[in-house]
Coordinates of C-alpha atoms in Angstrom, one line a residue:
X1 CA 99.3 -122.3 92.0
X2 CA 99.8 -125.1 94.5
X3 CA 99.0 -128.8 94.1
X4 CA 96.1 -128.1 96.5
X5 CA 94.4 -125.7 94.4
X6 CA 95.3 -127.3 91.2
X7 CA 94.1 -130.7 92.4
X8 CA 90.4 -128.6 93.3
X9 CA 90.6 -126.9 89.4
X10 CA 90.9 -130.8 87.7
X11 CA 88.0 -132.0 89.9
X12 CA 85.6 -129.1 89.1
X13 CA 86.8 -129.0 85.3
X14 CA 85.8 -132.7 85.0
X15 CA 82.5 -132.3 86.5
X16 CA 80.8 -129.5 84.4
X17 CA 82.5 -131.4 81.0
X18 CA 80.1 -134.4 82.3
X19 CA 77.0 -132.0 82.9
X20 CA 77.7 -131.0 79.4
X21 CA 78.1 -133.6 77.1
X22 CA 76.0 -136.2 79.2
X23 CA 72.5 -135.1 77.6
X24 CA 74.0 -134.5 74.2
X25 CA 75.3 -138.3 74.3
X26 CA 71.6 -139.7 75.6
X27 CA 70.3 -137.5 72.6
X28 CA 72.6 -139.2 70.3
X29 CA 71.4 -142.9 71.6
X30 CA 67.4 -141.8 71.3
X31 CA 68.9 -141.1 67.9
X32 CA 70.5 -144.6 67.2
X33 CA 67.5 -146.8 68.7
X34 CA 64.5 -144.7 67.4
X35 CA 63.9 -143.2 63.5
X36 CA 63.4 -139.6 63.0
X37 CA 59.9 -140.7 61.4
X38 CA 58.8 -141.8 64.7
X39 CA 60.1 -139.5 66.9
X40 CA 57.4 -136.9 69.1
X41 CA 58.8 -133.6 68.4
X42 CA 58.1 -134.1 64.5
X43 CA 55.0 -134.6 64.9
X44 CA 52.8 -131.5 63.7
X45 CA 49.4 -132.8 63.9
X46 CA 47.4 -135.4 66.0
X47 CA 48.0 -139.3 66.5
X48 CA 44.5 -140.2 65.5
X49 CA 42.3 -138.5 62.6
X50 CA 39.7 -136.8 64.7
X51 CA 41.8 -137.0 67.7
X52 CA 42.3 -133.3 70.0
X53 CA 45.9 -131.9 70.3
X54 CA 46.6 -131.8 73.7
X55 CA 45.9 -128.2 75.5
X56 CA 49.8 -127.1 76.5
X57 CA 52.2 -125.3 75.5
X58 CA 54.5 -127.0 72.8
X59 CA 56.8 -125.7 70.2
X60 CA 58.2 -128.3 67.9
X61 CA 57.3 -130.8 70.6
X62 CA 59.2 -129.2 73.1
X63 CA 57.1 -128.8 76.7
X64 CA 57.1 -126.1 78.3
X65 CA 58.3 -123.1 75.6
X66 CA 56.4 -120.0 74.0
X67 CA 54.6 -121.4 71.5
X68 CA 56.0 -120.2 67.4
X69 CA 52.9 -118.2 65.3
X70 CA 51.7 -121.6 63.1
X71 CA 49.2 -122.8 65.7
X72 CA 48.8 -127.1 64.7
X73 CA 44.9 -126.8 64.2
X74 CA 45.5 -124.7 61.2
X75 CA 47.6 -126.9 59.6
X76 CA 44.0 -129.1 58.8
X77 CA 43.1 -127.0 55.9
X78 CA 46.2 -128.0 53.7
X79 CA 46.1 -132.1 54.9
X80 CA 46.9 -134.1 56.9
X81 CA 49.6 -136.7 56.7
X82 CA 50.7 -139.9 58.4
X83 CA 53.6 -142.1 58.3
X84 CA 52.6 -145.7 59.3
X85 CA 54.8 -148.4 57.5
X86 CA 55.9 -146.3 54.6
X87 CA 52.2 -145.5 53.6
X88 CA 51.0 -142.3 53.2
X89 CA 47.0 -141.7 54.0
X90 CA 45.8 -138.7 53.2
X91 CA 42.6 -137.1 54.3
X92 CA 39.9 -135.2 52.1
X93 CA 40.2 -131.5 52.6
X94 CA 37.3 -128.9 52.1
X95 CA 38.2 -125.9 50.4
X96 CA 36.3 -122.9 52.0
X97 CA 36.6 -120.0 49.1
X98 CA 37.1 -116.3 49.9
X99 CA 34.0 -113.6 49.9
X100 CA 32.4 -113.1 46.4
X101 CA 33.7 -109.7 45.2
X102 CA 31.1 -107.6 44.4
X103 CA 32.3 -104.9 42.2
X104 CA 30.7 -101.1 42.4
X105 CA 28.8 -99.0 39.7
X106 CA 31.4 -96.8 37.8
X107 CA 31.1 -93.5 39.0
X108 CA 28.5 -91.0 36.8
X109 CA 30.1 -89.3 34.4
X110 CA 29.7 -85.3 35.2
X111 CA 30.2 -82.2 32.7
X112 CA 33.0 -79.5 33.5
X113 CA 30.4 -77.4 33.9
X114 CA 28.9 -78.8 37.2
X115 CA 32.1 -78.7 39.3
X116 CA 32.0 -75.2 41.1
X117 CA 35.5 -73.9 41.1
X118 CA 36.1 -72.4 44.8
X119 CA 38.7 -69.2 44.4
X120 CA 41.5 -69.7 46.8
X121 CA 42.0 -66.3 49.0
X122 CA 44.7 -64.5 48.3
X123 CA 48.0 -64.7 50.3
X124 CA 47.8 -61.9 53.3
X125 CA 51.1 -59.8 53.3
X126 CA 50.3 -58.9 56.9
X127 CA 49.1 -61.8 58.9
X128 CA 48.0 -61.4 62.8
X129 CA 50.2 -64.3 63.5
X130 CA 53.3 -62.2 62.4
X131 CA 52.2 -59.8 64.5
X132 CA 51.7 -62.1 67.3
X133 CA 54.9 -63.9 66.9
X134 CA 56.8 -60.1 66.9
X135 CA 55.1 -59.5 70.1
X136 CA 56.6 -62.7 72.2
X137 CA 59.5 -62.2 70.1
X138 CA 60.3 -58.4 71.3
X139 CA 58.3 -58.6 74.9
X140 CA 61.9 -59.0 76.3
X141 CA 63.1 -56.0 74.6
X142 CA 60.6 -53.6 74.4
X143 CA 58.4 -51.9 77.3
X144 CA 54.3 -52.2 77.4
X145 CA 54.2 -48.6 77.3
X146 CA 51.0 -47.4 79.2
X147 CA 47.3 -46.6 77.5
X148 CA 46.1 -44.0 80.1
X149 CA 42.5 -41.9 80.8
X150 CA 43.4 -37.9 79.8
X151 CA 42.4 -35.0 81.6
X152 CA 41.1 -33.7 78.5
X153 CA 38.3 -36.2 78.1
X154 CA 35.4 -34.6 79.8
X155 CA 36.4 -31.1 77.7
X156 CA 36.1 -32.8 74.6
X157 CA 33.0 -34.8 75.2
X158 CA 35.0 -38.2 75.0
X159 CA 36.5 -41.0 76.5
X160 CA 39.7 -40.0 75.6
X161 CA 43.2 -42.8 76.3
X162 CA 46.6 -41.8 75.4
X163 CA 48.7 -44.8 74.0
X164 CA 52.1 -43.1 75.4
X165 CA 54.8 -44.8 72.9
X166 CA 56.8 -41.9 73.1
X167 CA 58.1 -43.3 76.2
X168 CA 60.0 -45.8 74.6
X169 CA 64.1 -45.3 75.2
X170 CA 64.8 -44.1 72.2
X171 CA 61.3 -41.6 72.0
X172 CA 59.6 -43.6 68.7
X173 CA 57.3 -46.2 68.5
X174 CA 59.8 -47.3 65.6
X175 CA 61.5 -49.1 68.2
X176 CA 59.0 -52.1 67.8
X177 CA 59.5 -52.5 64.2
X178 CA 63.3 -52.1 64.1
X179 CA 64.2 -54.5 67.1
X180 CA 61.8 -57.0 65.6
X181 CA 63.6 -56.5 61.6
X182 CA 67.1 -56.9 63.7
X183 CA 66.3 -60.2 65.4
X184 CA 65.2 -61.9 62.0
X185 CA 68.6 -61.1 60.4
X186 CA 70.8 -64.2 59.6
X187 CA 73.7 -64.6 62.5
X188 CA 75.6 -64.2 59.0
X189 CA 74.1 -60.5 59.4
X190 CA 74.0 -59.8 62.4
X191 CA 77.9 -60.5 62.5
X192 CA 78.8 -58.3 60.0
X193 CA 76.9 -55.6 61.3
X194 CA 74.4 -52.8 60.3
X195 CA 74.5 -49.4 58.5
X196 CA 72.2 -46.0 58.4
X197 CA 72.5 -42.8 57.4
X198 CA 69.0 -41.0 57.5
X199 CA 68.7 -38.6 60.9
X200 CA 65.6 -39.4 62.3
X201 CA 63.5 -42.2 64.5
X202 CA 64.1 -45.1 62.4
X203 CA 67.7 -44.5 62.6
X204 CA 68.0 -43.9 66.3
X205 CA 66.0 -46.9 67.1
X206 CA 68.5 -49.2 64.9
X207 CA 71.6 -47.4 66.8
X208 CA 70.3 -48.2 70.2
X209 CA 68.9 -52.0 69.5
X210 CA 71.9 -53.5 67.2
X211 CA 74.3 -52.1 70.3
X212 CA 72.2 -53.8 72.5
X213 CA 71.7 -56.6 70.6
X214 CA 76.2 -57.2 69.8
X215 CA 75.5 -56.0 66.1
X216 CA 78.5 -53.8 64.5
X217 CA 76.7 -50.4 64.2
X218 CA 77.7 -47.2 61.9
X219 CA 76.0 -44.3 61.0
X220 CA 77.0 -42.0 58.4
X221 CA 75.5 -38.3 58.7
X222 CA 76.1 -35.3 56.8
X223 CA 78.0 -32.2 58.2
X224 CA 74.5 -30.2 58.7
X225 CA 73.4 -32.8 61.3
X226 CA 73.4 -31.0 64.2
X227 CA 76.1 -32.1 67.3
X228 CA 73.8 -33.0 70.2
X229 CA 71.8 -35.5 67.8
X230 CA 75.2 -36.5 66.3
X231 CA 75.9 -36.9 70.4
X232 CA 73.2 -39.2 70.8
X233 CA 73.9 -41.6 68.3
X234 CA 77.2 -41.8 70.0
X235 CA 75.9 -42.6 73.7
X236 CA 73.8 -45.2 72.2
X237 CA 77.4 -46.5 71.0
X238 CA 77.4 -46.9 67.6
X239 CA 80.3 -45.2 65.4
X240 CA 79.7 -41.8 63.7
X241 CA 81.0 -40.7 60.6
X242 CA 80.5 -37.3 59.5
X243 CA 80.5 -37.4 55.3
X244 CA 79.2 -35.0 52.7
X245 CA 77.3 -31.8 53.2
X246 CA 73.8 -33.1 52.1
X247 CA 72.0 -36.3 53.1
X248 CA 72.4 -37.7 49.9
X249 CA 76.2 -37.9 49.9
X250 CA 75.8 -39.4 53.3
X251 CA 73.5 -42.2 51.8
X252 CA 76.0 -42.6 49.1
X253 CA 78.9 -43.2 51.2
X254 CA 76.6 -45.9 53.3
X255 CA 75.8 -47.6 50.3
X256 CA 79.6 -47.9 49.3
X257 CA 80.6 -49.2 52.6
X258 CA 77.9 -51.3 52.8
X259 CA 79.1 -53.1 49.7
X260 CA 82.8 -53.2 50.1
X261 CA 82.8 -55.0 53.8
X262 CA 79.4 -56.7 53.7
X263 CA 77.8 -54.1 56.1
X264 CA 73.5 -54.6 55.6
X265 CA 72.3 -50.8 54.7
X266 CA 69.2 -50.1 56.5
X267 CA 66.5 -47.9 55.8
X268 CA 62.6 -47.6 56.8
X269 CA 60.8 -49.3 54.1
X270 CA 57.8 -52.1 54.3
X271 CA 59.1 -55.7 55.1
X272 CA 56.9 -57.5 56.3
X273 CA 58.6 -58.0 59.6
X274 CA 58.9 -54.5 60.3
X275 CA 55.2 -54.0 59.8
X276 CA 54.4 -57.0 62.5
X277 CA 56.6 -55.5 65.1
X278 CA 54.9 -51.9 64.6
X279 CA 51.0 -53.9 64.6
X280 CA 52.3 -54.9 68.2
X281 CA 50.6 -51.5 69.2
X282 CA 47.4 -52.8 68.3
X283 CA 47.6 -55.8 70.0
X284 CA 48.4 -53.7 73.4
X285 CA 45.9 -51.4 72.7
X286 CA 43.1 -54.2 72.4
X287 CA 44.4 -55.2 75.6
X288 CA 44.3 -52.0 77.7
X289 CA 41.2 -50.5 76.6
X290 CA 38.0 -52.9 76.6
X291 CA 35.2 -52.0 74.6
X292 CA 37.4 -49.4 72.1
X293 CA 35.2 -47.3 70.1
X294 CA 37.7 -45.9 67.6
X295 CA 41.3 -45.6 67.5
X296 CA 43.5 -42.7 66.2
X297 CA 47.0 -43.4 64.7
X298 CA 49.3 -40.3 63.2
X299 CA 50.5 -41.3 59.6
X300 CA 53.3 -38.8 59.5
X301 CA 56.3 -39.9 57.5
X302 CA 56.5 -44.1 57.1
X303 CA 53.1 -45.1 57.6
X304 CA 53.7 -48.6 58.8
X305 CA 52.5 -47.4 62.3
X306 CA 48.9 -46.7 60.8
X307 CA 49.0 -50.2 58.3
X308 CA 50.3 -52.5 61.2
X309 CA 47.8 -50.9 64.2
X310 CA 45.0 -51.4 61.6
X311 CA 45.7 -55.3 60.8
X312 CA 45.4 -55.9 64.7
X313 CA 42.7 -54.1 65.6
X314 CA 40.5 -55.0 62.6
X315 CA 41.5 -59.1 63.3
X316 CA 40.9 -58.4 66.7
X317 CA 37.2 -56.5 66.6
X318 CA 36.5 -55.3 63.2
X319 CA 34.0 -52.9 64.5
X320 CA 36.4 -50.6 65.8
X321 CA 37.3 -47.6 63.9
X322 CA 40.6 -46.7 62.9
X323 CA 41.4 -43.3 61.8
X324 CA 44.6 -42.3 60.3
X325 CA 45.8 -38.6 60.8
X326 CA 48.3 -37.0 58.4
X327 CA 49.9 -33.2 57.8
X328 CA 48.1 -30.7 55.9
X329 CA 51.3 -29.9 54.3
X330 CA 51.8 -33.6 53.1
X331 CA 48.5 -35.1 52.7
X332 CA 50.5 -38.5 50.6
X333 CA 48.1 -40.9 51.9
X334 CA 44.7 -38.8 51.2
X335 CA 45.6 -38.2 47.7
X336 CA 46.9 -41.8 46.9
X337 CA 43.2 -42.6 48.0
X338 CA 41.8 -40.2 45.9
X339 CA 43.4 -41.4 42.9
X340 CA 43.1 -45.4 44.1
X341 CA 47.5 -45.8 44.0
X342 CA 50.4 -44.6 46.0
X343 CA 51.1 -41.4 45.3
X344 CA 55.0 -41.0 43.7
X345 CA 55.5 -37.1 43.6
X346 CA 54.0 -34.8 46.0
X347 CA 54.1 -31.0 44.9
X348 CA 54.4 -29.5 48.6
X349 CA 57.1 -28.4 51.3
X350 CA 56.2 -29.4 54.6
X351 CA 58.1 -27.8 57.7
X352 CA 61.1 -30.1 57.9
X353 CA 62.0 -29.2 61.6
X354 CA 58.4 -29.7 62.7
X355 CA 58.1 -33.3 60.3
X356 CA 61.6 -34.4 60.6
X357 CA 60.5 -37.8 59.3
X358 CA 58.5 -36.6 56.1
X359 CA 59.8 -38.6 52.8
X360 CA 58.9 -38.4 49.6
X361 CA 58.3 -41.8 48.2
X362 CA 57.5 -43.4 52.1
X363 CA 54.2 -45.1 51.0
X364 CA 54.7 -48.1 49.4
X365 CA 52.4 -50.4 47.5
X366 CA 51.9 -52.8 50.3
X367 CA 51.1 -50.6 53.0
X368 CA 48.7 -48.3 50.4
X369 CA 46.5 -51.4 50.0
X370 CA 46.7 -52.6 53.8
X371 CA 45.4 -48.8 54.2
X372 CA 43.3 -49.2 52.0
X373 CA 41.7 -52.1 52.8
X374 CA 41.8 -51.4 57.0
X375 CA 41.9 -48.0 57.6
X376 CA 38.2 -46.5 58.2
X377 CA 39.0 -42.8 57.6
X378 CA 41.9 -40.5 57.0
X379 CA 42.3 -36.9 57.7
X380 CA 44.7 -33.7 57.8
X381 CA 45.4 -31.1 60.4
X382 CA 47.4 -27.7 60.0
X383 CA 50.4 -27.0 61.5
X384 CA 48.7 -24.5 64.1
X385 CA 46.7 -27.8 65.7
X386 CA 49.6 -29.8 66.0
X387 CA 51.3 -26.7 68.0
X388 CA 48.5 -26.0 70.2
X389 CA 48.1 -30.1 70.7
X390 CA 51.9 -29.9 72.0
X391 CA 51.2 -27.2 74.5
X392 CA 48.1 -29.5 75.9
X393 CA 50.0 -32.4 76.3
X394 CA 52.6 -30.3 78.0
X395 CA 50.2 -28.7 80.2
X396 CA 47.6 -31.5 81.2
X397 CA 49.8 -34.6 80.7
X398 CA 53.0 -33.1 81.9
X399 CA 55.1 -34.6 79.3
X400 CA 56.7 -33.1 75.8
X401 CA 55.7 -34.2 72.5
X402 CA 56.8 -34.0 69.1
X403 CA 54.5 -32.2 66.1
X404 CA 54.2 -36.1 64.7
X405 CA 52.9 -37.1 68.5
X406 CA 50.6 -34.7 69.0
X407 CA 48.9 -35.2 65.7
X408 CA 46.2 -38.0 66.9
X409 CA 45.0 -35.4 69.6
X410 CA 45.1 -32.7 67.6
X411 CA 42.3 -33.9 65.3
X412 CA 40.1 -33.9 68.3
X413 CA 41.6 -30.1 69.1
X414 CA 40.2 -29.0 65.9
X415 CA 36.7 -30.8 65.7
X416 CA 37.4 -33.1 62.8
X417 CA 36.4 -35.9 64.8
X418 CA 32.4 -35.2 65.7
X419 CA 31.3 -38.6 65.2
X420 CA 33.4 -39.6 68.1
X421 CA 31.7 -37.6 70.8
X422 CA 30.2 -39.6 73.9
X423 CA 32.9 -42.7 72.6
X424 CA 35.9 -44.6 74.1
X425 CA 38.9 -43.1 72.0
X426 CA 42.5 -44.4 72.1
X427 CA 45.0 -42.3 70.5
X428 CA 48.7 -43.2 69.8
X429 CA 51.1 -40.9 71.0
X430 CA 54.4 -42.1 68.1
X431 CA 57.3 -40.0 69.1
X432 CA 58.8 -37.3 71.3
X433 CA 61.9 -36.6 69.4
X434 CA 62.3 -32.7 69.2
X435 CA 65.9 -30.6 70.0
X436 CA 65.2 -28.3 73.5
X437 CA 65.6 -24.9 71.7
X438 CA 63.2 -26.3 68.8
X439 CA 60.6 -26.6 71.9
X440 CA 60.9 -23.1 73.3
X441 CA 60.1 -21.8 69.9
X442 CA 56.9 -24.2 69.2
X443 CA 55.4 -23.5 72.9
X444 CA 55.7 -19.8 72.1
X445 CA 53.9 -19.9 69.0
X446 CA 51.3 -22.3 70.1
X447 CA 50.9 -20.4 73.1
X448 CA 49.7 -17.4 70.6
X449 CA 47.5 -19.3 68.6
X450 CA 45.4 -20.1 71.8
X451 CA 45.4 -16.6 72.1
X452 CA 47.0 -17.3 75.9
X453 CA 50.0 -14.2 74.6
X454 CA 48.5 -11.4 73.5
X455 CA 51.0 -7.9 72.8
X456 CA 49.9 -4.7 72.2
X457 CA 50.5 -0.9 71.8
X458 CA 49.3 1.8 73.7
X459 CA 50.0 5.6 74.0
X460 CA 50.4 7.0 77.8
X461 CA 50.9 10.9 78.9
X462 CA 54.0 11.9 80.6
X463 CA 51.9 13.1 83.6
X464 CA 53.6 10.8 86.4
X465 CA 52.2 7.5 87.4
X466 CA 50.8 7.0 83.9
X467 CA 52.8 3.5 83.4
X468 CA 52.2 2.9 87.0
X469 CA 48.2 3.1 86.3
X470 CA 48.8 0.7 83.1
X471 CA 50.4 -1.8 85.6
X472 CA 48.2 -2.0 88.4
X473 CA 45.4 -2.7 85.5
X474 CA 47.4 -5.5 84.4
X475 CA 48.1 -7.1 88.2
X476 CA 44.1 -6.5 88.7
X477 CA 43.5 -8.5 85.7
X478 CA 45.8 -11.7 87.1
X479 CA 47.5 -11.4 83.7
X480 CA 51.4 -12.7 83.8
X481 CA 53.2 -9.2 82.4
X482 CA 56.2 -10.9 79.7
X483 CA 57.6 -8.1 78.0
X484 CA 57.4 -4.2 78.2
X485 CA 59.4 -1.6 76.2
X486 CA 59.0 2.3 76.9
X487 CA 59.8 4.6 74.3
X488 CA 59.5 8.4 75.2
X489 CA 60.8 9.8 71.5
X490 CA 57.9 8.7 69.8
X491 CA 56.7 10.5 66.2
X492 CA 56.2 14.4 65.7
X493 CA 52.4 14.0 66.1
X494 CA 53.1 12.6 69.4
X495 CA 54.7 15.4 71.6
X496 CA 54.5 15.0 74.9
X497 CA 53.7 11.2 75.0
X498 CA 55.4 8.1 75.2
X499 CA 54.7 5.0 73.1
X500 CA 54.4 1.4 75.4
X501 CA 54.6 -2.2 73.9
X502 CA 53.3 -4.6 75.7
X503 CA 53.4 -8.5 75.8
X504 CA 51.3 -10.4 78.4
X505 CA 50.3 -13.7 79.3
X506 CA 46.8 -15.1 80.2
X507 CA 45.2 -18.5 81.7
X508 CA 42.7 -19.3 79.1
X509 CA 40.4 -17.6 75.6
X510 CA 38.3 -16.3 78.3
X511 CA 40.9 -14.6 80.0
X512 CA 42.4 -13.0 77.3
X513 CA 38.6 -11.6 75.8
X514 CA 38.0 -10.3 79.3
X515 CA 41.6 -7.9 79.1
X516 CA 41.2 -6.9 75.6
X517 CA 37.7 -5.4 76.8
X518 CA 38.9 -3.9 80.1
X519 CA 41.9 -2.1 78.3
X520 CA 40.0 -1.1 74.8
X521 CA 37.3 0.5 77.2
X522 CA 40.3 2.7 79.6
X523 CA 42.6 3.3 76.4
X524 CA 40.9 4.4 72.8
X525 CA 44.0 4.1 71.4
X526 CA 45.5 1.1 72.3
X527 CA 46.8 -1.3 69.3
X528 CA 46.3 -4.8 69.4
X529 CA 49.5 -6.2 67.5
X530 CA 49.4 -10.1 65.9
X531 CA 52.4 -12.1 66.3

């Protein structure tokens, strides 16, 4: 630094000391000269007895400042004091008491008996907010699958709306309750991963959604699984092991693994949360279809699906009907009505390949008394109904349905359902999960039972153009020929003929009465054979 600019430094240092210590000093000589008794700023309350404080804003006699929370005026009503000449003068204070208490009656005394005691309701084990909440929580993951008029409506007399869930990716409506179940695992869980070993919807559904959803997924199946199901669980991603020869060795060997690494073993039971995601189909329903009558749920194997439909549509309008619709071969729910608890032990063998889901021991306590409580009716249907309601859906909805599927339409196929005539009907079609070869064979049966295949017998002369008469009957009749086997050694009693089995094809009932008429009247000794 240069003398210049030091010189400048000592001049400005010098000045602000003197604008710092100058008003501190003239305090200090106020201080000397005047006594602190007599000074203004100790001065609480007025000069004069009866004299006004001035209106401004002081603070400790200090002009000009925000003024502290003991206003001078208050001060008053404890005294006022003065210091003149070492004498103190104090004034005469009035003492202004507080509000007389006035103290209330005691309260009347009342006997134990007067108190009404209000029961609290009982704790709901299906709420419609669970169900709600799996809704927003699986709309991501899960298609609104459409509710849609049928074609067969105006033959049955009603209004008649196809809830389609078997267009769900995996074919089952059990996709709702299985990717709401995954999503309220622990991340714990869900890092570990997930185990199964049951062939059927359930199953599928939990391959498909922990793959999609990052959770390790293994599936144990016997050696009697067949290998284009085995194939699917594959494509879905998860890993396939093939253990035991029976399902229960399969389920044992899940268990095990499921213990030793921390796997969570999975099967279709009644948790709560799986219930809520399944009641989402009520919700939709509600939705889709304004002013719903009645509505038809199949109760084939779990019967979540028919517990959780009936908790939303009865919260929703309790005047709609819900009907649950069950095999004849497995009537578990009708008989734990009848004898008011679930059912342990059913004495009966349904058809395994046509109820691939059917478990003993699938109706639990829970969902008996939500059925109980919600569900408005419950019926059976044969085997035949569910066959013939798979060839309808095939031929007026163009699409292909399991036996479990078809069951809600085929109640209405076999008349069990009068009541419902001249009503707006939505039924739930569950599931379309049914191997190709296993299809050929139903269509053909339920293609007998509506007596749309007939085959018979019928003995021609071997004058020429016998079979050639025979066929041109057929062709005038517009019947679709299937099958025809010629057999010229026929039995002693039958020289000189020829014995022909036929198997033909025809549109409709009517159809088929009209050809049995036209060929009983031209051949006496035709044979109508049942398949």
């Amino acid at each position: 630094m240069n003398f210049a600019a030091q010189l400048f430094y000592s001049s400005y240092l010098s000045e602000r000391l003197e604008r710092l210590y100058s008003p501190r000093l003239a305090l200090k000589d106020s201080e000397e000269n005047d006594p602190f008794w007599q000074r203004e700023e100790l001065h609480l309350g007025p000069s004069q007895p009866g004299a006004s404080y001035k209106c401004c804003p002081i603070s400790n006699g200090t002009v000009g400042r925000r003024p502290t929370l003991i206003e001078p005026e208050r001060l008053k009503d404890f005294g006022e004091e003065e210091l003149l000449n070492g004498d103190v003068k104090v004034y005469d204070t009035k003492v202004v008491g507080g509000p007389e208490i006035m103290l209330m009656d005691p309260p009347k005394t009342r006997r134990v008996s007067e108190f009404r005691i209000v029961p609290r309701p009982p704790a709901q084990y299906l709420r419609f907010e669970d169900i709600s909440a799996a809704a927003f929580r699986i709309q991501s993951g899960i298609q609104k699958t459409p509710c849609t008029y049928s074609r067969l409506s105006k033959q049955y007399g009603m209004e008649i709306y196809l809830k389609k869930e078997h267009l769900h990716y995996t074919g089952s409506v059990k996709e709702r309750g299985v990717l709401y179940l995954l999503t309220s695992l622990t991340q714990e869980q869900q890092r570990k991963g997930v185990i199964v070993a049951t062939d059927c919807n359930f199953s599928m559904a939990v391959a498909h959604h922990a793959v999609e959803l990052k959770i390790p997924m293994f599936v144990i199946m016997p050696s009697c699984v067949s290998s284009p199901r085995l194939r699917i669980y594959r494509d879905y991603g998860a890993m396939v092991i093939s253990y035991g020869s029976t399902g229960h060795d399969s389920q044992n060997h899940a268990r095990h693994l499921a213990k030793e690494n921390g796997y969570l073993y999975v099967e279709e039971d009644e948790s709560a949360a799986y219930l809520a995601g399944l009641g989402t189909v009520g919700m939709e329903i509600y939705e889709q279809v304004p002013k719903l009558d009645a509505v038809v749920v199949p109760a084939a194997g779990q019967y979540g699906l028919l517990a959780g439909t009936a908790a939303a549509i009865k919260h929703l309008n309790s005047q709609t009907l819900v009907i649950g619709v069950e095999p004849e071969g497995f009537p578990l729910l009708l008989q734990s009505l009848k004898t008011d608890s679930p059912v342990k032990d059913m004495h009966s063998n349904p058809n395994k390949k046509l109820y691939g889901d059917l478990m003993e021991r699938s109706l639990g306590v829970n969902t008996f008394q939500l059925s109980k409580k919600l569900v408005d009716k419950v019926i059976t249907v044969s085997e035949e109904d569910s066959l013939v309601a798979m060839l309808r859906f095939q031929e007026f909805e163009r699409s292909t349905v399991d036996t479990e599927g078809a069951m809600g339409l085929a109640a209405i196929l076999a008349g069990q359902l009068p009541e419902l005539r001249g009503k707006r009907v939505a039924v739930v079609v569950s599931s379309a999960n049914m191997e190709l070869e296993l299809v050929r064979q139903c269509v053909d049966r339920a293609l007998v039972l509506d007596d749309r295949v007939s085959k018979f017998s019928v003995q021609l002369g071997e004058w020429p153009g016998d079979m050639a008469k025979l066929l041109d009957v057929l062709s005038r009749e517009d019947v679709r020929l299937l099958d025809v086997c010629h057999r010229r050694h026929g039995d002693k009693s039958d020289l000189f003929k020829a014995k022909v089995e036929c198997v033909v094809e025809t549109r409709d009932k009517s159809q088929s009465a009209q050809l049995r008429k036209t060929l009983s009247d031209r051949y006496p000794s035709i044979f109508w054979l049942d398949r």
